[in-house]
CSV table of C-alpha atoms and ligand atoms in Angstrom, one decimal:
chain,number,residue,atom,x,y,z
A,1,UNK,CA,127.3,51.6,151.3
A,2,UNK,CA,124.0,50.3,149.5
A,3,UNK,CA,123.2,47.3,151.4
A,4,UNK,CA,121.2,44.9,148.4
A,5,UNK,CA,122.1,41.9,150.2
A,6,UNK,CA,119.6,41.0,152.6
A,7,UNK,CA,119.2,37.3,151.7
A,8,UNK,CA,122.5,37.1,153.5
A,9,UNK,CA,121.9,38.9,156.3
A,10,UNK,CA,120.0,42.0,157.5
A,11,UNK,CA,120.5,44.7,160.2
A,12,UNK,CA,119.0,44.9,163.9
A,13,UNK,CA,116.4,46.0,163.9
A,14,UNK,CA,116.4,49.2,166.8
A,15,UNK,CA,113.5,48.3,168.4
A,16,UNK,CA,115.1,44.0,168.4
A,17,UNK,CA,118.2,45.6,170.0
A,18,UNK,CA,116.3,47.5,172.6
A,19,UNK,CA,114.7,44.7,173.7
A,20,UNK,CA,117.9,42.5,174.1
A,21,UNK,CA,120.1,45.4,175.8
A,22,UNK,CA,118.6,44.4,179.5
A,23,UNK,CA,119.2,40.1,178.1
A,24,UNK,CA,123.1,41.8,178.1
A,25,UNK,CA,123.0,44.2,180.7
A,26,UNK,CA,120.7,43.6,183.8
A,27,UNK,CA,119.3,41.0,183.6
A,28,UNK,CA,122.1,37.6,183.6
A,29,UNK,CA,120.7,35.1,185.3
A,30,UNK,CA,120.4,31.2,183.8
A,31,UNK,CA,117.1,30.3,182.7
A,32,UNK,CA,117.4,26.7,184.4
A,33,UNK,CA,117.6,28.7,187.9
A,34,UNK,CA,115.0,28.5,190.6
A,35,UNK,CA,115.6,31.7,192.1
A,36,UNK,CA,114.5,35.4,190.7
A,37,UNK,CA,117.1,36.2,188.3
A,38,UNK,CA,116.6,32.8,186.4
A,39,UNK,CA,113.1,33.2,186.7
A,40,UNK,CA,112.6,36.3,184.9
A,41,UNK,CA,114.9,35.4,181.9
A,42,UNK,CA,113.3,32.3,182.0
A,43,UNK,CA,109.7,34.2,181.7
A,44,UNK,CA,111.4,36.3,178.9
A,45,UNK,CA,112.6,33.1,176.7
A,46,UNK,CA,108.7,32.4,177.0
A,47,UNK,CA,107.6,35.3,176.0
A,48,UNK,CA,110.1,34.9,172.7
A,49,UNK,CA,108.4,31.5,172.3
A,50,UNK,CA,104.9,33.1,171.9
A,51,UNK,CA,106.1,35.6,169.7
A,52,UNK,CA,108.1,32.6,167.3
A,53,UNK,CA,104.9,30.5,167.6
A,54,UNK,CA,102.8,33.2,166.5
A,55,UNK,CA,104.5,34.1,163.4
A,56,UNK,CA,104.2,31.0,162.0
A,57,UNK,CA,100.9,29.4,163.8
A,58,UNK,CA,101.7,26.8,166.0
A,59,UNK,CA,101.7,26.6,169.7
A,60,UNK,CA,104.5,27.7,171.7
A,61,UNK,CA,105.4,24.1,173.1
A,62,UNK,CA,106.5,23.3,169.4
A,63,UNK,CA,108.9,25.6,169.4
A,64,UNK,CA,112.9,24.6,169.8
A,65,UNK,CA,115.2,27.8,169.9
A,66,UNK,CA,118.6,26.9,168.3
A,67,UNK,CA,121.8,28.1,167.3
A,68,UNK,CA,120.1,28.9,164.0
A,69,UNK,CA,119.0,27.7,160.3
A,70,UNK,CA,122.1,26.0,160.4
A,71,UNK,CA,121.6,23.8,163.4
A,72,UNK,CA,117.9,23.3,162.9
A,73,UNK,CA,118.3,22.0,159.4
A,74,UNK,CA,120.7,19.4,160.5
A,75,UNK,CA,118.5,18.7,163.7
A,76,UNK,CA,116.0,17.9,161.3
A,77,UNK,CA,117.6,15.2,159.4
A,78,UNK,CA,119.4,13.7,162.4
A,79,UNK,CA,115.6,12.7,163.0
A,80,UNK,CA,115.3,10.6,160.4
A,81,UNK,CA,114.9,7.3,161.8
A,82,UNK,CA,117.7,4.8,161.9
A,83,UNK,CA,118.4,2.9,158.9
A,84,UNK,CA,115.6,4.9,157.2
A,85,UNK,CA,115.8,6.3,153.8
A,86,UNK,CA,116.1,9.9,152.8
A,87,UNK,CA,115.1,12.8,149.8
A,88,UNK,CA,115.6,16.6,149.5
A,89,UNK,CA,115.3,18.6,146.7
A,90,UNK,CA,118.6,19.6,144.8
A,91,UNK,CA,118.2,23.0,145.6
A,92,UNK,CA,118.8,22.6,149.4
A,93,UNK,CA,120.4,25.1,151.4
A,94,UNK,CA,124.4,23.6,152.3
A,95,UNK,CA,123.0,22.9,156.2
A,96,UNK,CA,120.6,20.1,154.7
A,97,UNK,CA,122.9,19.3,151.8
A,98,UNK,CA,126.2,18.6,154.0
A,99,UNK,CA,124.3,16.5,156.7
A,100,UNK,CA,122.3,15.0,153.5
A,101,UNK,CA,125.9,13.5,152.0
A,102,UNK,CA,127.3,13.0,155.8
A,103,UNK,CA,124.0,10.7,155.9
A,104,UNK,CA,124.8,8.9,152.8
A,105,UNK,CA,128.4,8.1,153.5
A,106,UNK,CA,126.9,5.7,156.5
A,107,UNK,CA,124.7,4.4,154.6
A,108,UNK,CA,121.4,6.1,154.4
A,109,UNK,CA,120.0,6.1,151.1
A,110,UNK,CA,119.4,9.5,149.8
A,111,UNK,CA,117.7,10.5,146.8
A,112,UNK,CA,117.6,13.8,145.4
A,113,UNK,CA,114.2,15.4,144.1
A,114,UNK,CA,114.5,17.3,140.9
A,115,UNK,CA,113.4,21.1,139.9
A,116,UNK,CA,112.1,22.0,136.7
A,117,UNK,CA,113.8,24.7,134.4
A,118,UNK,CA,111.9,27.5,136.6
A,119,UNK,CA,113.7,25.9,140.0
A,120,UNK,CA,110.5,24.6,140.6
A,121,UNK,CA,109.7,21.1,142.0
A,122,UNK,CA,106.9,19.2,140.5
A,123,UNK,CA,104.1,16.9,141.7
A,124,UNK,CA,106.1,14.7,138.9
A,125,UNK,CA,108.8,14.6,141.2
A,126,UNK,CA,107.4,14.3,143.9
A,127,UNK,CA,105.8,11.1,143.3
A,128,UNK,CA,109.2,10.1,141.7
A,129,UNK,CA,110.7,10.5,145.1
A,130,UNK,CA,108.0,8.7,146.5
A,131,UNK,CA,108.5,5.6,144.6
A,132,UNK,CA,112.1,5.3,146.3
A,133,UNK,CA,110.2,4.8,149.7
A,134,UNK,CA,112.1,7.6,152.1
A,135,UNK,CA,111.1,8.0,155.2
A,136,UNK,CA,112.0,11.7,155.0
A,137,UNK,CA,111.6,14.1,152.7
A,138,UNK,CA,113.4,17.9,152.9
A,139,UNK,CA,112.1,20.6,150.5
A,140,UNK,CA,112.7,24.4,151.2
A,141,UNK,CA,110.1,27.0,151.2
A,142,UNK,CA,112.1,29.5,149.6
A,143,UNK,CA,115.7,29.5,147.7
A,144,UNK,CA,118.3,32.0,149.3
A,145,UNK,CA,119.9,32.7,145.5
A,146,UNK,CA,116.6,32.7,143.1
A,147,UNK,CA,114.0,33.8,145.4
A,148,UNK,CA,111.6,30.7,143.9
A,149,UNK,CA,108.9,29.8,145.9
A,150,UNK,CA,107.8,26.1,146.0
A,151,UNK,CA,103.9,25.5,146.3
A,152,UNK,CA,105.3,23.3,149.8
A,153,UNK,CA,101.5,22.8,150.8
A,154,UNK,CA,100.6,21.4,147.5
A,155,UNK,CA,103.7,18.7,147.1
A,156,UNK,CA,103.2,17.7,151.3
A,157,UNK,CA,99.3,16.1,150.5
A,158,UNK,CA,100.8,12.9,148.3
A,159,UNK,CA,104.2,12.8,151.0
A,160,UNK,CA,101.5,12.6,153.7
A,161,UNK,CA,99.2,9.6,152.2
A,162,UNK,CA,102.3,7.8,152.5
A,163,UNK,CA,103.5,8.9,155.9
A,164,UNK,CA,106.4,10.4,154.8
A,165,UNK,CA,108.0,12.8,157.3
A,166,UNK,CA,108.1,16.5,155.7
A,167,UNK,CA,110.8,18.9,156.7
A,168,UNK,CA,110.7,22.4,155.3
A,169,UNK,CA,113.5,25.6,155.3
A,170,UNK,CA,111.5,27.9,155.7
A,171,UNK,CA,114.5,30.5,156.9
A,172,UNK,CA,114.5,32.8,153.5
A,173,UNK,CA,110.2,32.8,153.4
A,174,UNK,CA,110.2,34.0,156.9
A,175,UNK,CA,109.2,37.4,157.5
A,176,UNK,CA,108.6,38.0,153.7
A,177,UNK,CA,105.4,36.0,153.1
A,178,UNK,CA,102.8,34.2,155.2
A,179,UNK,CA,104.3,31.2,157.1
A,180,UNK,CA,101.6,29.0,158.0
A,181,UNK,CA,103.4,25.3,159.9
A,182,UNK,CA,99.6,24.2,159.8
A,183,UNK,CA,98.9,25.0,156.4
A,184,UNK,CA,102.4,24.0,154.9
A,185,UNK,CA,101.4,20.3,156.4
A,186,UNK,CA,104.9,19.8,157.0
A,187,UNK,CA,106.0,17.9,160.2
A,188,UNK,CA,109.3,20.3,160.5
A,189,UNK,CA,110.5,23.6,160.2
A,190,UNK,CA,113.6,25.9,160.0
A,191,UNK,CA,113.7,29.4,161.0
A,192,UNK,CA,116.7,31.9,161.5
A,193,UNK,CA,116.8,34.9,163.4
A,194,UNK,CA,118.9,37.3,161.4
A,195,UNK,CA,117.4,37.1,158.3
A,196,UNK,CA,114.5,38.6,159.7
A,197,UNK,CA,116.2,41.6,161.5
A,198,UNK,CA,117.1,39.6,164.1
A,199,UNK,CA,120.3,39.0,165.7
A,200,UNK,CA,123.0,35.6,164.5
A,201,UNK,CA,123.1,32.9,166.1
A,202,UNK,CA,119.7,32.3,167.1
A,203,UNK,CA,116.6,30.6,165.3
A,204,UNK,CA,114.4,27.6,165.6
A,205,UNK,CA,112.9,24.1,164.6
A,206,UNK,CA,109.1,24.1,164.6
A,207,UNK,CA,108.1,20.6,165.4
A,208,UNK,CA,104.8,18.5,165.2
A,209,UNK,CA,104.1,16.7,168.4
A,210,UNK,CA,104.0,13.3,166.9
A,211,UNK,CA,107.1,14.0,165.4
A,212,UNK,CA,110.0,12.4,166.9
A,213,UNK,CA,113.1,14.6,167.3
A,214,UNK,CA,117.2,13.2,168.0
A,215,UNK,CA,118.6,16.0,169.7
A,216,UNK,CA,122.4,16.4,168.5
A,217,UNK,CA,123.6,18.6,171.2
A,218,UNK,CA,123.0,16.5,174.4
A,219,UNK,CA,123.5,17.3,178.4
A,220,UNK,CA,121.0,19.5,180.1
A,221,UNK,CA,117.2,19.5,179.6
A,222,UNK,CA,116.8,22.9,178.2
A,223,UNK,CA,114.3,23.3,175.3
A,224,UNK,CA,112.1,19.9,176.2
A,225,UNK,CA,115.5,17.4,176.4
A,226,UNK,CA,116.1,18.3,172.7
A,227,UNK,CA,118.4,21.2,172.9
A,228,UNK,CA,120.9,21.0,175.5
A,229,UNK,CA,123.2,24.0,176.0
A,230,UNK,CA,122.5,27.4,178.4
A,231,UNK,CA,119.7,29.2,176.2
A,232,UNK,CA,121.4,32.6,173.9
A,233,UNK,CA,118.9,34.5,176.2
A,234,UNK,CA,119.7,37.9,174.4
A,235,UNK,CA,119.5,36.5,171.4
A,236,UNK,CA,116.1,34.7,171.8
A,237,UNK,CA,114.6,37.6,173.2
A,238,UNK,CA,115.9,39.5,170.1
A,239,UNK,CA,114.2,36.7,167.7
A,240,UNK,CA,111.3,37.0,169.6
A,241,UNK,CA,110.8,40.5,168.8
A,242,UNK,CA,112.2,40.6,165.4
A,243,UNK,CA,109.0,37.9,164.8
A,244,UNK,CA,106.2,40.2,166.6
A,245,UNK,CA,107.7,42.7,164.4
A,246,UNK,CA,107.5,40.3,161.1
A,247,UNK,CA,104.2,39.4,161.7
A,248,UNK,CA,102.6,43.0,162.1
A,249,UNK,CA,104.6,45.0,160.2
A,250,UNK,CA,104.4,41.7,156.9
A,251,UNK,CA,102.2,43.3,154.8
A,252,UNK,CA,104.3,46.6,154.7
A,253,UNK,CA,107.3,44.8,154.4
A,254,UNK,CA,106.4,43.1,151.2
A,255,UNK,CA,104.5,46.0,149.5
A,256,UNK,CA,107.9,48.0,150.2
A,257,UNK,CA,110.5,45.6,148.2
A,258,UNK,CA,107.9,44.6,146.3
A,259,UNK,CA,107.5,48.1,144.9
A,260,UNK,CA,111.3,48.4,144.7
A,261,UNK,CA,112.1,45.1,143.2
A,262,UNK,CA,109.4,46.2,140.1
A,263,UNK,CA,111.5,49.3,139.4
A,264,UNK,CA,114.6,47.2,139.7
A,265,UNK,CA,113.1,44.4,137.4
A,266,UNK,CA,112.1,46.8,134.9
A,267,UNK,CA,115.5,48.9,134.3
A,268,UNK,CA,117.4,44.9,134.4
A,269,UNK,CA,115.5,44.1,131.4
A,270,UNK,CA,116.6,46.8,129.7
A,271,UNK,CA,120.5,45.8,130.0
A,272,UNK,CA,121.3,44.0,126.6
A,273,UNK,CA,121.6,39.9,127.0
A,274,UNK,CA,120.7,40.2,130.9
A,275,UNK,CA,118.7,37.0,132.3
A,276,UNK,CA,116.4,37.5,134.9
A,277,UNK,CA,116.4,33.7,136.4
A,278,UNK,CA,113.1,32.0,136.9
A,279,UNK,CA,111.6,35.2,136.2
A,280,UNK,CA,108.0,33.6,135.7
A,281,UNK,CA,108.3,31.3,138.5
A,282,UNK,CA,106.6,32.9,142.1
A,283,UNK,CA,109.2,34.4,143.8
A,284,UNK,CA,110.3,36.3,146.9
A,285,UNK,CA,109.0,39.7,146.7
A,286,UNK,CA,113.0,40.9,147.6
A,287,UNK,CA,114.9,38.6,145.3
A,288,UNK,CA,115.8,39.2,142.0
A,289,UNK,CA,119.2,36.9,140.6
A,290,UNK,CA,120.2,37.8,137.5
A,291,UNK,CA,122.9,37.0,135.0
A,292,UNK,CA,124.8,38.2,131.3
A,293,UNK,CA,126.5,35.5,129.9
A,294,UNK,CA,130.6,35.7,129.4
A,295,UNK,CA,130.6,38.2,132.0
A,296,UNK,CA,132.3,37.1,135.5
A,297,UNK,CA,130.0,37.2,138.5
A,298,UNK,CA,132.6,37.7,141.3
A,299,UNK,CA,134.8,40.5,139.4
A,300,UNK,CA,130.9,42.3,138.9
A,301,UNK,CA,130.2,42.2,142.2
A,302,UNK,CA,133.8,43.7,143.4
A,303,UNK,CA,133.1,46.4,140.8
A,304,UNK,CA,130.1,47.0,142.2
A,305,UNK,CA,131.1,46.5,145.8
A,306,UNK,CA,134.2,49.5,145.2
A,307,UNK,CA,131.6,52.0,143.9
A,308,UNK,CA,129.5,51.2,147.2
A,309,UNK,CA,126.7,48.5,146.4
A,310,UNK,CA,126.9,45.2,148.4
A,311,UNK,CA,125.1,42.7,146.4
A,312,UNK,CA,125.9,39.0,146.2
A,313,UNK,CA,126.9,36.3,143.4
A,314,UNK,CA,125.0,34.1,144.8
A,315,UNK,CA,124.7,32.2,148.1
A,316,UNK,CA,127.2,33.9,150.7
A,317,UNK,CA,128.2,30.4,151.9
A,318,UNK,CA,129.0,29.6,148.6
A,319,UNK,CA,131.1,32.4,147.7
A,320,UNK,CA,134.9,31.8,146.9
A,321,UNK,CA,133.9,28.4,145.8
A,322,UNK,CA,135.1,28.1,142.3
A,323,UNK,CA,132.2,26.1,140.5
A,324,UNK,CA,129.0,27.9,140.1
A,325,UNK,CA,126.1,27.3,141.9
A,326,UNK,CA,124.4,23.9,142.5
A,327,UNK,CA,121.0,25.5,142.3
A,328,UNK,CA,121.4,27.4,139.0
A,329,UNK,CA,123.1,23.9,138.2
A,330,UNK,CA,119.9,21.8,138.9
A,331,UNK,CA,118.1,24.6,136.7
A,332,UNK,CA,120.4,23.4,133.7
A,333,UNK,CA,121.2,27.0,133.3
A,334,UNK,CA,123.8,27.1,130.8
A,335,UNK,CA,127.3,27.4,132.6
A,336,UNK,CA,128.4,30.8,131.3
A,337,UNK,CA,125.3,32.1,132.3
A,338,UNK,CA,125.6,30.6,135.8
A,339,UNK,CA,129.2,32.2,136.4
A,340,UNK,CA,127.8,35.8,135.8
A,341,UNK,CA,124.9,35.1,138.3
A,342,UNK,CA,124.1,38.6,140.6
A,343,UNK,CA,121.9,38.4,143.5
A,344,UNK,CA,120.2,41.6,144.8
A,345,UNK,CA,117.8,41.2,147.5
A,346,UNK,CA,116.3,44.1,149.1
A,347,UNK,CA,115.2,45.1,152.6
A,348,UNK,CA,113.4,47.9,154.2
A,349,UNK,CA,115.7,50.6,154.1
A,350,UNK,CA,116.3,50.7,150.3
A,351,UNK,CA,114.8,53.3,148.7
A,352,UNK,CA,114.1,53.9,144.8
A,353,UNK,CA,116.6,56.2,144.5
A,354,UNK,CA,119.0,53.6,145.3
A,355,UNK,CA,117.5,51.0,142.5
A,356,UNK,CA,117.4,53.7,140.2
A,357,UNK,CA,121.4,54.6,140.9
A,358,UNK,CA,122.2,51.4,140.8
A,359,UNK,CA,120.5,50.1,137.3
A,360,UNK,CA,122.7,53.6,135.9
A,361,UNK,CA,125.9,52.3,138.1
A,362,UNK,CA,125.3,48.6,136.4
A,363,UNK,CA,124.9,49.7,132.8
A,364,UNK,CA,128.4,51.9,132.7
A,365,UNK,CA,130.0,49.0,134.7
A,366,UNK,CA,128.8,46.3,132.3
A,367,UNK,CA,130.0,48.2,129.5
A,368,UNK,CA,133.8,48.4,130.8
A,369,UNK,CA,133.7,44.5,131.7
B,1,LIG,N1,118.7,27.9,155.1
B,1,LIG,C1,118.7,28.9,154.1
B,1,LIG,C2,117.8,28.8,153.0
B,1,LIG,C3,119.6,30.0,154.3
B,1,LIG,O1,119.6,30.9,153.4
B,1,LIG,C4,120.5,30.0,155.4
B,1,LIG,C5,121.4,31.2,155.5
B,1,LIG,O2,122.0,31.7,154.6
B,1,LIG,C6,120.4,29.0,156.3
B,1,LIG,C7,119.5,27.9,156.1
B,1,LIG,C8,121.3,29.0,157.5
B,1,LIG,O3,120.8,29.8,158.5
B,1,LIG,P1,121.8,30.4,159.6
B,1,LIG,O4,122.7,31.4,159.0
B,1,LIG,O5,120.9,31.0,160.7
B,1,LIG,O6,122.6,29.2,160.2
């Protein structure tokens, strides 16, 4: 099988697994243990911190390890202060959409912050959203479906002058371009594990000091009293070196899928009536979403997936849903546009041979749709 579907999830990395297999085998004791064998896992979640904190430049003490995106995103917004007011953009990620609406149903105002036709969110709308008065404001680094990039350190300046709390998902940018906390300006941040080569169930919410944080999972006082629950020890350690890895190997990484998504970019375009979506806007150097109208997303991507390519239609949490996607939606794509939407997104094993086979594989399929 071609794996093109690394926005979803991507393998373990060997050298992430090698450094787990003693967290699994040897080395079992609980972290929030006095005695040796808590001690030296305890020593080990430390040493994950560092590595976590170093990817993204902050110090390890503002780092919370976490279940993943999932559960940092709706740690995030559980912060929001009481009876405060709420925004996030309308391309959000379901983990900061579903806790948005849960939000709203008690009460919470919540305004939603519009994208341009490119996906992209404007100073425009910012200071839209800013005129509704929110306390908190939730804009993702990076879309999951069309790669876009928002210019997050740009929009944060205005949110700031009006002390507006800033959360960013930054679990699809991770590991695929610079992730600076400080330079972002944001006050939060989400980051998963195994979108980086990582194992599931683990990632993170980067926090600024003065930031306070409601902990949802209460009991003991792992991770500073805001993250109850005996620590994923393995798992951590795995994050931990998946993010040393990411941040020396970053460079590489994107020149790699850079390189490949070109190739891939190039033979697209020459499919009749394919759409490249937000093709001019930045985007991930590994994401390419694409679409030909009248043509049926999911029954393309089971004709793909039979002759052995994996690729996506679109967010993998939102697939078997029967409307099309909310963020092609807020990009006013036209609906039988939407419906055919392909994502490919590649990772470090793909080769050009593979982008090359599958551009050939797409055109005879196509043609028998
Ligand atoms: N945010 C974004 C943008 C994602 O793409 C995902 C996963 O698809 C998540 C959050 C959730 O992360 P996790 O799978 O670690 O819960």
């Amino acid at each position: 099988m071609i794996y093109f579907d690394h926005n979803a999830t991507t393998p373990v990395d060997v050298n992430v697994l090698e450094a787990m297999l003693p967290f699994l085998k040897d080395f079992y004791g609980n972290p929030s243990s006095l005695s040796r064998p808590g001690r030296i896992v305890h020593s080990a979640i430390n040493t994950a911190r560092e590595q976590v904190a170093a990817l993204v430049d902050v110090s390890p003490s503002q780092v919370i390890f976490t279940s993943g995106g999932t559960e940092a995103n709706n740690m995030a917004l559980a912060s929001l202060p009481l009876r405060g007011k709420l925004a996030i953009s309308s391309i959000e990620h379901p983990s900061i959409t579903e806790p948005a609406l849960r939000l709203k149903d008690s009460g919470t105002p919540l305004a939603l912050i519009s994208v341009n036709q490119s996906g992209v969110i404007t100073p425009l709308a910012i200071n839209e959203a800013i005129n509704n008065k929110p306390n908190m404001v939730s804009i993702m680094l990076a879309n999951n479906e069309t790669g876009i990039i928002q210019d997050v350190a740009s929009l944060t300046q205005k949110l700031k002058e009006n002390n507006i709390t800033i959360h960013t998902d930054a679990v699809q940018a991770l590991g695929k371009i610079p992730v600076s906390f400080r330079q972002l300006g944001v006050d939060l941040m989400s980051l998963s594990s195994h979108k980086i080569y990582g194992p599931k169930g683990c990632g993170a919410l980067i926090f600024d000091k003065n930031t306070p944080i409601r902990a949802i999972l209460l009991g003991g006082g792992q991770e500073q009293n805001l993250r109850a629950g005996t620590e994923n020890v393995a798992a951590i350690v795995g994050f931990g070196k998946a993010a040393e890895l990411a941040k020396n190997e970053l460079s590489k990484r994107h020149e790699h899928v850079e390189g490949l998504k070109k190739i891939l970019e190039a033979g697209l375009m020459s499919i009749t009536h394919l759409t490249i979506f937000a093709q001019q806007a930045t985007r991930l150097p590994n994401t390419t979403q694409f679409g030909i109208p009248g043509i049926d997303g999911e029954m393309l991507l089971m004709k793909l997936d039979k002759k052995g390519f994996a690729v996506s239609s679109g967010s993998a949490c939102a697939s078997g849903s029967e409307s099309f996607s909310p963020v092609l939606s807020a990009m006013k794509i036209e609906e039988a546009l939407a419906k055919s939407a392909i994502r490919i997104s590649l990772g470090m094993q793909n080769t050009k041979k593979e982008i090359i086979d599958f551009i050939e594989l797409l055109k005879i399929v196509v043609n028998q749709l």
